[in-house]
């Protein structure tokens, strides 16, 4: 038998040579993974309701910003520029209401206030016209004077800053007088649809509520401010329909007349047609 030594030595030399070749060749390159294209998820186009909601939100944001500028930013800027003279009507109106209310608390003062400011449907029309300006600043009998001062001050102050002094006075007196005259017509019509019973002619018709709500309605119409109209005018309209008395009917007329004046003030004049000055041949 031959010795196994040469086989072991041979096998060892073969394995050593194989390992040397592997080390010389380096590690086997890794197989690159095959990338398969993955389709991107398809974007679902927005539905009709979603587009409408986005359009409404953009429209609401633009209008709220525009109304904030015209109702808040510009009046505040005007107040800073003009000072207290920019709200002089509001100061005088509030002082007049407080003064007449204090005078009306005494017996002699009450008689004087009644003679110079009380308006009713059973007194002659010329006397009504004379008493109407002062009747704006006499608190109504069924309403406390002090809680209404802030609203009166805000209404006249905003109106003077937005409309100017002269236009504020004209609109306030016009809408108040329109309500007073309409009350006389409704009393003459009688207790039918939109009429008033005869005893309404003896109700004292004073107070600045019709003028103030008319000023708010006029400003909201001129400045295209639906938010102001909703918060300052709509509650008065609702109360007027819930309680259809003399004051409620006058408030409806004053608001309607103020809105009409606002539309007339913002109506754009028609451009005249161009005149052909060329001489005929």
PDB file of C-alpha atoms in Angstrom:
ATOM      1  CA  UNK A   1       0.000   0.000   0.000  1.00  0.00           C
ATOM      2  CA  UNK A   2       1.185   3.461  -0.772  1.00  0.00           C
ATOM      3  CA  UNK A   3       1.379   6.098   1.869  1.00  0.00           C
ATOM      4  CA  UNK A   4      -1.607   8.705   1.990  1.00  0.00           C
ATOM      5  CA  UNK A   5       0.808  11.503   2.647  1.00  0.00           C
ATOM      6  CA  UNK A   6       1.277  12.521  -0.930  1.00  0.00           C
ATOM      7  CA  UNK A   7      -2.566  12.714  -1.403  1.00  0.00           C
ATOM      8  CA  UNK A   8      -3.014  14.936   1.617  1.00  0.00           C
ATOM      9  CA  UNK A   9      -0.173  17.124   0.524  1.00  0.00           C
ATOM     10  CA  UNK A  10      -1.639  17.327  -2.980  1.00  0.00           C
ATOM     11  CA  UNK A  11      -5.118  18.102  -1.709  1.00  0.00           C
ATOM     12  CA  UNK A  12      -3.734  20.806   0.536  1.00  0.00           C
ATOM     13  CA  UNK A  13      -1.859  22.396  -2.314  1.00  0.00           C
ATOM     14  CA  UNK A  14      -4.969  22.351  -4.511  1.00  0.00           C
ATOM     15  CA  UNK A  15      -7.136  24.038  -1.865  1.00  0.00           C
ATOM     16  CA  UNK A  16      -4.435  26.642  -1.234  1.00  0.00           C
ATOM     17  CA  UNK A  17      -4.248  27.450  -4.935  1.00  0.00           C
ATOM     18  CA  UNK A  18      -8.068  27.830  -5.133  1.00  0.00           C
ATOM     19  CA  UNK A  19      -8.162  30.189  -2.210  1.00  0.00           C
ATOM     20  CA  UNK A  20      -5.338  32.255  -3.709  1.00  0.00           C
ATOM     21  CA  UNK A  21      -7.200  32.575  -6.975  1.00  0.00           C
ATOM     22  CA  UNK A  22     -10.385  33.680  -5.138  1.00  0.00           C
ATOM     23  CA  UNK A  23      -8.498  36.326  -3.189  1.00  0.00           C
ATOM     24  CA  UNK A  24      -6.797  37.580  -6.308  1.00  0.00           C
ATOM     25  CA  UNK A  25     -10.069  37.839  -8.199  1.00  0.00           C
ATOM     26  CA  UNK A  26     -11.712  39.794  -5.381  1.00  0.00           C
ATOM     27  CA  UNK A  27     -15.295  39.443  -4.124  1.00  0.00           C
ATOM     28  CA  UNK A  28     -17.920  38.450  -6.575  1.00  0.00           C
ATOM     29  CA  UNK A  29     -19.882  41.389  -7.885  1.00  0.00           C
ATOM     30  CA  UNK A  30     -23.351  41.622  -6.427  1.00  0.00           C
ATOM     31  CA  UNK A  31     -26.192  41.217  -8.830  1.00  0.00           C
ATOM     32  CA  UNK A  32     -27.836  44.523  -9.506  1.00  0.00           C
ATOM     33  CA  UNK A  33     -31.491  44.443  -8.673  1.00  0.00           C
ATOM     34  CA  UNK A  34     -33.849  45.014 -11.544  1.00  0.00           C
ATOM     35  CA  UNK A  35     -35.938  48.132 -10.958  1.00  0.00           C
ATOM     36  CA  UNK A  36     -39.434  47.957 -12.198  1.00  0.00           C
ATOM     37  CA  UNK A  37     -41.220  51.207 -13.014  1.00  0.00           C
ATOM     38  CA  UNK A  38     -43.974  51.970 -10.506  1.00  0.00           C
ATOM     39  CA  UNK A  39     -46.944  53.913 -11.795  1.00  0.00           C
ATOM     40  CA  UNK A  40     -47.699  57.141  -9.820  1.00  0.00           C
ATOM     41  CA  UNK A  41     -51.154  57.272  -8.233  1.00  0.00           C
ATOM     42  CA  UNK A  42     -53.587  59.151 -10.397  1.00  0.00           C
ATOM     43  CA  UNK A  43     -54.741  62.494  -8.891  1.00  0.00           C
ATOM     44  CA  UNK A  44     -58.480  62.684  -8.597  1.00  0.00           C
ATOM     45  CA  UNK A  45     -59.747  65.974 -10.027  1.00  0.00           C
ATOM     46  CA  UNK A  46     -61.667  68.076  -7.492  1.00  0.00           C
ATOM     47  CA  UNK A  47     -65.378  67.603  -7.609  1.00  0.00           C
ATOM     48  CA  UNK A  48     -67.946  70.252  -8.339  1.00  0.00           C
ATOM     49  CA  UNK A  49     -68.876  70.718  -4.680  1.00  0.00           C
ATOM     50  CA  UNK A  50     -65.207  71.135  -3.691  1.00  0.00           C
ATOM     51  CA  UNK A  51     -64.595  73.715  -6.414  1.00  0.00           C
ATOM     52  CA  UNK A  52     -67.710  75.622  -5.394  1.00  0.00           C
ATOM     53  CA  UNK A  53     -66.630  75.618  -1.747  1.00  0.00           C
ATOM     54  CA  UNK A  54     -63.152  76.921  -2.602  1.00  0.00           C
ATOM     55  CA  UNK A  55     -64.606  79.637  -4.813  1.00  0.00           C
ATOM     56  CA  UNK A  56     -67.013  80.662  -2.062  1.00  0.00           C
ATOM     57  CA  UNK A  57     -64.221  80.793   0.531  1.00  0.00           C
ATOM     58  CA  UNK A  58     -62.077  82.976  -1.748  1.00  0.00           C
ATOM     59  CA  UNK A  59     -65.040  85.230  -2.515  1.00  0.00           C
ATOM     60  CA  UNK A  60     -65.901  85.539   1.184  1.00  0.00           C
ATOM     61  CA  UNK A  61     -62.304  86.316   2.131  1.00  0.00           C
ATOM     62  CA  UNK A  62     -61.958  89.028  -0.518  1.00  0.00           C
ATOM     63  CA  UNK A  63     -65.224  90.684   0.488  1.00  0.00           C
ATOM     64  CA  UNK A  64     -64.486  90.544   4.209  1.00  0.00           C
ATOM     65  CA  UNK A  65     -61.100  92.146   3.618  1.00  0.00           C
ATOM     66  CA  UNK A  66     -62.620  94.830   1.392  1.00  0.00           C
ATOM     67  CA  UNK A  67     -65.358  95.563   3.926  1.00  0.00           C
ATOM     68  CA  UNK A  68     -62.838  95.726   6.779  1.00  0.00           C
ATOM     69  CA  UNK A  69     -60.853  98.317   4.861  1.00  0.00           C
ATOM     70  CA  UNK A  70     -63.883 100.464   3.998  1.00  0.00           C
ATOM     71  CA  UNK A  71     -65.746 100.207   7.328  1.00  0.00           C
ATOM     72  CA  UNK A  72     -62.901  99.966   9.853  1.00  0.00           C
ATOM     73  CA  UNK A  73     -59.477 100.866   8.431  1.00  0.00           C
ATOM     74  CA  UNK A  74     -60.412 103.942   6.409  1.00  0.00           C
ATOM     75  CA  UNK A  75     -62.645 105.520   9.127  1.00  0.00           C
ATOM     76  CA  UNK A  76     -59.946 104.959  11.744  1.00  0.00           C
ATOM     77  CA  UNK A  77     -57.382 106.558   9.443  1.00  0.00           C
ATOM     78  CA  UNK A  78     -59.740 109.495   8.913  1.00  0.00           C
ATOM     79  CA  UNK A  79     -60.298 109.811  12.666  1.00  0.00           C
ATOM     80  CA  UNK A  80     -56.552 109.914  13.310  1.00  0.00           C
ATOM     81  CA  UNK A  81     -56.140 112.569  10.649  1.00  0.00           C
ATOM     82  CA  UNK A  82     -59.044 114.821  11.721  1.00  0.00           C
ATOM     83  CA  UNK A  83     -59.214 114.167  15.445  1.00  0.00           C
ATOM     84  CA  UNK A  84     -62.375 114.900  17.404  1.00  0.00           C
ATOM     85  CA  UNK A  85     -63.694 117.143  14.640  1.00  0.00           C
ATOM     86  CA  UNK A  86     -64.254 113.990  12.595  1.00  0.00           C
ATOM     87  CA  UNK A  87     -66.861 112.750  15.085  1.00  0.00           C
ATOM     88  CA  UNK A  88     -68.275 116.106  16.171  1.00  0.00           C
ATOM     89  CA  UNK A  89     -71.853 115.184  15.202  1.00  0.00           C
ATOM     90  CA  UNK A  90     -71.709 112.028  17.322  1.00  0.00           C
ATOM     91  CA  UNK A  91     -70.442 113.990  20.337  1.00  0.00           C
ATOM     92  CA  UNK A  92     -73.110 116.688  19.998  1.00  0.00           C
ATOM     93  CA  UNK A  93     -75.888 114.145  19.399  1.00  0.00           C
ATOM     94  CA  UNK A  94     -74.947 112.133  22.493  1.00  0.00           C
ATOM     95  CA  UNK A  95     -74.709 115.294  24.593  1.00  0.00           C
ATOM     96  CA  UNK A  96     -78.106 116.468  23.302  1.00  0.00           C
ATOM     97  CA  UNK A  97     -79.762 113.156  24.193  1.00  0.00           C
ATOM     98  CA  UNK A  98     -78.323 113.181  27.695  1.00  0.00           C
ATOM     99  CA  UNK A  99     -79.253 116.848  28.233  1.00  0.00           C
ATOM    100  CA  UNK A 100     -82.835 116.488  27.020  1.00  0.00           C
ATOM    101  CA  UNK A 101     -83.237 113.337  29.068  1.00  0.00           C
ATOM    102  CA  UNK A 102     -82.094 115.189  32.201  1.00  0.00           C
ATOM    103  CA  UNK A 103     -84.427 118.114  31.466  1.00  0.00           C
ATOM    104  CA  UNK A 104     -87.336 115.742  30.834  1.00  0.00           C
ATOM    105  CA  UNK A 105     -87.043 114.337  34.362  1.00  0.00           C
ATOM    106  CA  UNK A 106     -88.443 117.559  35.889  1.00  0.00           C
ATOM    107  CA  UNK A 107     -92.023 118.757  35.599  1.00  0.00           C
ATOM    108  CA  UNK A 108     -91.286 122.118  34.006  1.00  0.00           C
ATOM    109  CA  UNK A 109     -88.631 120.605  31.759  1.00  0.00           C
ATOM    110  CA  UNK A 110     -91.005 117.854  30.615  1.00  0.00           C
ATOM    111  CA  UNK A 111     -93.541 120.480  29.523  1.00  0.00           C
ATOM    112  CA  UNK A 112     -90.849 122.366  27.615  1.00  0.00           C
ATOM    113  CA  UNK A 113     -89.594 119.207  25.895  1.00  0.00           C
ATOM    114  CA  UNK A 114     -93.152 118.275  24.946  1.00  0.00           C
ATOM    115  CA  UNK A 115     -93.813 121.660  23.365  1.00  0.00           C
ATOM    116  CA  UNK A 116     -90.650 121.779  21.263  1.00  0.00           C
ATOM    117  CA  UNK A 117     -89.992 118.174  20.291  1.00  0.00           C
ATOM    118  CA  UNK A 118     -92.946 115.818  20.647  1.00  0.00           C
ATOM    119  CA  UNK A 119     -94.267 114.498  17.330  1.00  0.00           C
ATOM    120  CA  UNK A 120     -97.606 112.721  16.990  1.00  0.00           C
ATOM    121  CA  UNK A 121     -99.961 111.856  14.215  1.00  0.00           C
ATOM    122  CA  UNK A 122    -102.735 114.103  15.502  1.00  0.00           C
ATOM    123  CA  UNK A 123    -100.860 117.409  15.308  1.00  0.00           C
ATOM    124  CA  UNK A 124    -100.645 119.599  12.170  1.00  0.00           C
ATOM    125  CA  UNK A 125     -98.024 118.679   9.601  1.00  0.00           C
ATOM    126  CA  UNK A 126     -96.176 122.056   9.653  1.00  0.00           C
ATOM    127  CA  UNK A 127     -95.645 121.667  13.393  1.00  0.00           C
ATOM    128  CA  UNK A 128     -94.353 118.133  12.799  1.00  0.00           C
ATOM    129  CA  UNK A 129     -91.802 119.440  10.322  1.00  0.00           C
ATOM    130  CA  UNK A 130     -90.595 122.035  12.807  1.00  0.00           C
ATOM    131  CA  UNK A 131     -90.277 119.585  15.671  1.00  0.00           C
ATOM    132  CA  UNK A 132     -88.678 116.701  13.743  1.00  0.00           C
ATOM    133  CA  UNK A 133     -84.994 117.765  14.002  1.00  0.00           C
ATOM    134  CA  UNK A 134     -85.160 118.148  17.787  1.00  0.00           C
ATOM    135  CA  UNK A 135     -87.316 115.045  18.222  1.00  0.00           C
ATOM    136  CA  UNK A 136     -84.374 112.934  17.076  1.00  0.00           C
ATOM    137  CA  UNK A 137     -82.570 113.621  20.347  1.00  0.00           C
ATOM    138  CA  UNK A 138     -85.448 113.036  22.753  1.00  0.00           C
ATOM    139  CA  UNK A 139     -85.347 109.468  24.098  1.00  0.00           C
ATOM    140  CA  UNK A 140     -88.430 107.383  23.395  1.00  0.00           C
ATOM    141  CA  UNK A 141     -90.761 106.856  26.332  1.00  0.00           C
ATOM    142  CA  UNK A 142     -90.582 103.051  26.169  1.00  0.00           C
ATOM    143  CA  UNK A 143     -86.782 102.841  25.853  1.00  0.00           C
ATOM    144  CA  UNK A 144     -84.036 103.776  28.350  1.00  0.00           C
ATOM    145  CA  UNK A 145     -81.748 106.574  27.250  1.00  0.00           C
ATOM    146  CA  UNK A 146     -78.344 105.498  28.550  1.00  0.00           C
ATOM    147  CA  UNK A 147     -78.088 102.021  26.891  1.00  0.00           C
ATOM    148  CA  UNK A 148     -78.796 103.558  23.498  1.00  0.00           C
ATOM    149  CA  UNK A 149     -76.030 106.179  23.711  1.00  0.00           C
ATOM    150  CA  UNK A 150     -73.182 103.882  22.503  1.00  0.00           C
ATOM    151  CA  UNK A 151     -75.169 102.774  19.443  1.00  0.00           C
ATOM    152  CA  UNK A 152     -76.175 106.362  18.665  1.00  0.00           C
ATOM    153  CA  UNK A 153     -72.572 107.561  19.051  1.00  0.00           C
ATOM    154  CA  UNK A 154     -71.198 104.761  16.848  1.00  0.00           C
ATOM    155  CA  UNK A 155     -73.824 105.322  14.159  1.00  0.00           C
ATOM    156  CA  UNK A 156     -73.273 109.072  13.853  1.00  0.00           C
ATOM    157  CA  UNK A 157     -69.477 108.784  14.214  1.00  0.00           C
ATOM    158  CA  UNK A 158     -69.158 106.151  11.502  1.00  0.00           C
ATOM    159  CA  UNK A 159     -71.525 108.072   9.251  1.00  0.00           C
ATOM    160  CA  UNK A 160     -69.568 111.315   9.582  1.00  0.00           C
ATOM    161  CA  UNK A 161     -66.246 109.569   8.942  1.00  0.00           C
ATOM    162  CA  UNK A 162     -67.592 107.711   5.894  1.00  0.00           C
ATOM    163  CA  UNK A 163     -70.162 110.103   4.445  1.00  0.00           C
ATOM    164  CA  UNK A 164     -69.121 113.506   5.706  1.00  0.00           C
ATOM    165  CA  UNK A 165     -70.843 115.973   8.030  1.00  0.00           C
ATOM    166  CA  UNK A 166     -73.442 117.433   5.664  1.00  0.00           C
ATOM    167  CA  UNK A 167     -74.532 114.144   4.147  1.00  0.00           C
ATOM    168  CA  UNK A 168     -74.843 112.559   7.586  1.00  0.00           C
ATOM    169  CA  UNK A 169     -77.248 115.252   8.752  1.00  0.00           C
ATOM    170  CA  UNK A 170     -79.256 115.114   5.526  1.00  0.00           C
ATOM    171  CA  UNK A 171     -79.641 111.327   5.605  1.00  0.00           C
ATOM    172  CA  UNK A 172     -80.502 111.234   9.319  1.00  0.00           C
ATOM    173  CA  UNK A 173     -83.208 113.894   9.011  1.00  0.00           C
ATOM    174  CA  UNK A 174     -84.530 112.478   5.708  1.00  0.00           C
ATOM    175  CA  UNK A 175     -85.009 108.912   6.910  1.00  0.00           C
ATOM    176  CA  UNK A 176     -86.515 110.044  10.201  1.00  0.00           C
ATOM    177  CA  UNK A 177     -88.935 112.366   8.425  1.00  0.00           C
ATOM    178  CA  UNK A 178     -89.816 109.614   5.944  1.00  0.00           C
ATOM    179  CA  UNK A 179     -90.762 107.343   8.832  1.00  0.00           C
ATOM    180  CA  UNK A 180     -92.835 110.061  10.512  1.00  0.00           C
ATOM    181  CA  UNK A 181     -94.737 110.925   7.334  1.00  0.00           C
ATOM    182  CA  UNK A 182     -95.329 107.272   6.494  1.00  0.00           C
ATOM    183  CA  UNK A 183     -96.816 106.778   9.955  1.00  0.00           C
ATOM    184  CA  UNK A 184     -99.404 109.471   9.205  1.00  0.00           C
ATOM    185  CA  UNK A 185    -100.257 107.700   5.948  1.00  0.00           C
ATOM    186  CA  UNK A 186    -100.579 104.333   7.694  1.00  0.00           C
ATOM    187  CA  UNK A 187    -102.851 105.872  10.334  1.00  0.00           C
ATOM    188  CA  UNK A 188    -105.012 107.354   7.574  1.00  0.00           C
ATOM    189  CA  UNK A 189    -105.214 103.938   5.856  1.00  0.00           C
ATOM    190  CA  UNK A 190    -106.540 102.322   9.004  1.00  0.00           C
ATOM    191  CA  UNK A 191    -106.026  98.890  10.581  1.00  0.00           C
ATOM    192  CA  UNK A 192    -105.758  96.985   7.302  1.00  0.00           C
ATOM    193  CA  UNK A 193    -102.668  95.392   5.776  1.00  0.00           C
ATOM    194  CA  UNK A 194     -99.693  97.557   6.737  1.00  0.00           C
ATOM    195  CA  UNK A 195    -102.026 100.139   8.273  1.00  0.00           C
ATOM    196  CA  UNK A 196    -102.256 101.365  11.857  1.00  0.00           C
ATOM    197  CA  UNK A 197    -105.223 101.762  14.179  1.00  0.00           C
ATOM    198  CA  UNK A 198    -106.529 105.289  14.916  1.00  0.00           C
ATOM    199  CA  UNK A 199    -105.165 105.274  18.475  1.00  0.00           C
ATOM    200  CA  UNK A 200    -101.623 105.227  17.042  1.00  0.00           C
ATOM    201  CA  UNK A 201    -102.109 108.925  16.245  1.00  0.00           C
ATOM    202  CA  UNK A 202    -101.776 109.721  19.954  1.00  0.00           C
ATOM    203  CA  UNK A 203     -98.461 107.873  20.414  1.00  0.00           C
ATOM    204  CA  UNK A 204     -95.476 110.154  21.021  1.00  0.00           C
ATOM    205  CA  UNK A 205     -92.983 109.582  18.219  1.00  0.00           C
ATOM    206  CA  UNK A 206     -89.495 110.631  19.350  1.00  0.00           C
ATOM    207  CA  UNK A 207     -86.040 109.107  19.451  1.00  0.00           C
ATOM    208  CA  UNK A 208     -83.043 108.676  17.176  1.00  0.00           C
ATOM    209  CA  UNK A 209     -83.451 104.943  16.578  1.00  0.00           C
ATOM    210  CA  UNK A 210     -84.890 105.374  13.079  1.00  0.00           C
ATOM    211  CA  UNK A 211     -82.147 107.831  12.136  1.00  0.00           C
ATOM    212  CA  UNK A 212     -79.372 105.599  13.511  1.00  0.00           C
ATOM    213  CA  UNK A 213     -80.558 102.399  11.825  1.00  0.00           C
ATOM    214  CA  UNK A 214     -81.121 104.397   8.649  1.00  0.00           C
ATOM    215  CA  UNK A 215     -77.527 105.656   8.755  1.00  0.00           C
ATOM    216  CA  UNK A 216     -76.213 102.106   9.185  1.00  0.00           C
ATOM    217  CA  UNK A 217     -78.342 100.912   6.267  1.00  0.00           C
ATOM    218  CA  UNK A 218     -77.178 103.802   4.099  1.00  0.00           C
ATOM    219  CA  UNK A 219     -73.485 103.186   4.886  1.00  0.00           C
ATOM    220  CA  UNK A 220     -73.855  99.458   4.224  1.00  0.00           C
ATOM    221  CA  UNK A 221     -75.478 100.193   0.861  1.00  0.00           C
ATOM    222  CA  UNK A 222     -72.948 102.797  -0.234  1.00  0.00           C
ATOM    223  CA  UNK A 223     -69.931 100.726   0.821  1.00  0.00           C
ATOM    224  CA  UNK A 224     -71.437  97.373  -0.223  1.00  0.00           C
ATOM    225  CA  UNK A 225     -70.987  96.025   3.309  1.00  0.00           C
ATOM    226  CA  UNK A 226     -73.296  93.033   3.886  1.00  0.00           C
ATOM    227  CA  UNK A 227     -71.703  92.149   7.231  1.00  0.00           C
ATOM    228  CA  UNK A 228     -72.474  95.608   8.621  1.00  0.00           C
ATOM    229  CA  UNK A 229     -76.025  95.376   7.305  1.00  0.00           C
ATOM    230  CA  UNK A 230     -76.490  91.930   8.858  1.00  0.00           C
ATOM    231  CA  UNK A 231     -75.330  92.893  12.345  1.00  0.00           C
ATOM    232  CA  UNK A 232     -76.557  96.519  12.529  1.00  0.00           C
ATOM    233  CA  UNK A 233     -79.787  96.488  10.511  1.00  0.00           C
ATOM    234  CA  UNK A 234     -81.191  92.949  10.337  1.00  0.00           C
ATOM    235  CA  UNK A 235     -82.012  92.691  14.101  1.00  0.00           C
ATOM    236  CA  UNK A 236     -84.103  95.870  13.846  1.00  0.00           C
ATOM    237  CA  UNK A 237     -85.961  94.474  10.841  1.00  0.00           C
ATOM    238  CA  UNK A 238     -86.705  91.231  12.686  1.00  0.00           C
ATOM    239  CA  UNK A 239     -87.973  93.062  15.774  1.00  0.00           C
ATOM    240  CA  UNK A 240     -90.109  95.335  13.601  1.00  0.00           C
ATOM    241  CA  UNK A 241     -91.869  92.370  12.021  1.00  0.00           C
ATOM    242  CA  UNK A 242     -92.232  90.574  15.349  1.00  0.00           C
ATOM    243  CA  UNK A 243     -93.781  93.671  16.961  1.00  0.00           C
ATOM    244  CA  UNK A 244     -95.576  95.624  14.201  1.00  0.00           C
ATOM    245  CA  UNK A 245     -96.251  98.826  16.147  1.00  0.00           C
ATOM    246  CA  UNK A 246     -95.737 102.462  15.155  1.00  0.00           C
ATOM    247  CA  UNK A 247     -91.990 102.477  15.834  1.00  0.00           C
ATOM    248  CA  UNK A 248     -91.458  99.171  14.038  1.00  0.00           C
ATOM    249  CA  UNK A 249     -93.250 100.372  10.913  1.00  0.00           C
ATOM    250  CA  UNK A 250     -91.244 103.599  10.922  1.00  0.00           C
ATOM    251  CA  UNK A 251     -87.997 101.647  11.217  1.00  0.00           C
ATOM    252  CA  UNK A 252     -88.877  99.561   8.147  1.00  0.00           C
ATOM    253  CA  UNK A 253     -89.668 102.700   6.153  1.00  0.00           C
ATOM    254  CA  UNK A 254     -86.489 104.440   7.334  1.00  0.00           C
ATOM    255  CA  UNK A 255     -84.317 101.462   6.357  1.00  0.00           C
ATOM    256  CA  UNK A 256     -85.969 101.159   2.946  1.00  0.00           C
ATOM    257  CA  UNK A 257     -85.604 104.879   2.263  1.00  0.00           C
ATOM    258  CA  UNK A 258     -81.943 104.827   3.380  1.00  0.00           C
ATOM    259  CA  UNK A 259     -81.169 101.895   1.063  1.00  0.00           C
ATOM    260  CA  UNK A 260     -82.845 103.673  -1.855  1.00  0.00           C
ATOM    261  CA  UNK A 261     -80.798 106.812  -1.153  1.00  0.00           C
ATOM    262  CA  UNK A 262     -77.665 104.680  -1.056  1.00  0.00           C
ATOM    263  CA  UNK A 263     -78.374 103.116  -4.445  1.00  0.00           C
ATOM    264  CA  UNK A 264     -79.123 106.512  -5.932  1.00  0.00           C
ATOM    265  CA  UNK A 265     -75.891 107.944  -4.517  1.00  0.00           C
ATOM    266  CA  UNK A 266     -73.761 105.142  -5.996  1.00  0.00           C
ATOM    267  CA  UNK A 267     -75.508 104.959  -9.350  1.00  0.00           C
ATOM    268  CA  UNK A 268     -73.045 105.506 -12.167  1.00  0.00           C
ATOM    269  CA  UNK A 269     -74.102 108.228 -14.602  1.00  0.00           C
ATOM    270  CA  UNK A 270     -74.539 107.198 -18.191  1.00  0.00           C
ATOM    271  CA  UNK A 271     -71.798 108.285 -20.521  1.00  0.00           C
ATOM    272  CA  UNK A 272     -73.052 110.692 -23.179  1.00  0.00           C
ATOM    273  CA  UNK A 273     -72.923 109.478 -26.740  1.00  0.00           C
ATOM    274  CA  UNK A 274     -70.003 110.896 -28.715  1.00  0.00           C
ATOM    275  CA  UNK A 275     -70.966 113.819 -30.901  1.00  0.00           C
ATOM    276  CA  UNK A 276     -69.749 113.738 -34.454  1.00  0.00           C
ATOM    277  CA  UNK A 277     -68.363 117.200 -35.142  1.00  0.00           C
ATOM    278  CA  UNK A 278     -67.228 116.424 -38.641  1.00  0.00           C
ATOM    279  CA  UNK A 279     -68.876 118.550 -41.261  1.00  0.00           C
ATOM    280  CA  UNK A 280     -70.880 116.758 -43.904  1.00  0.00           C
ATOM    281  CA  UNK A 281     -69.225 116.573 -47.250  1.00  0.00           C
TER     282      UNK A 281
END
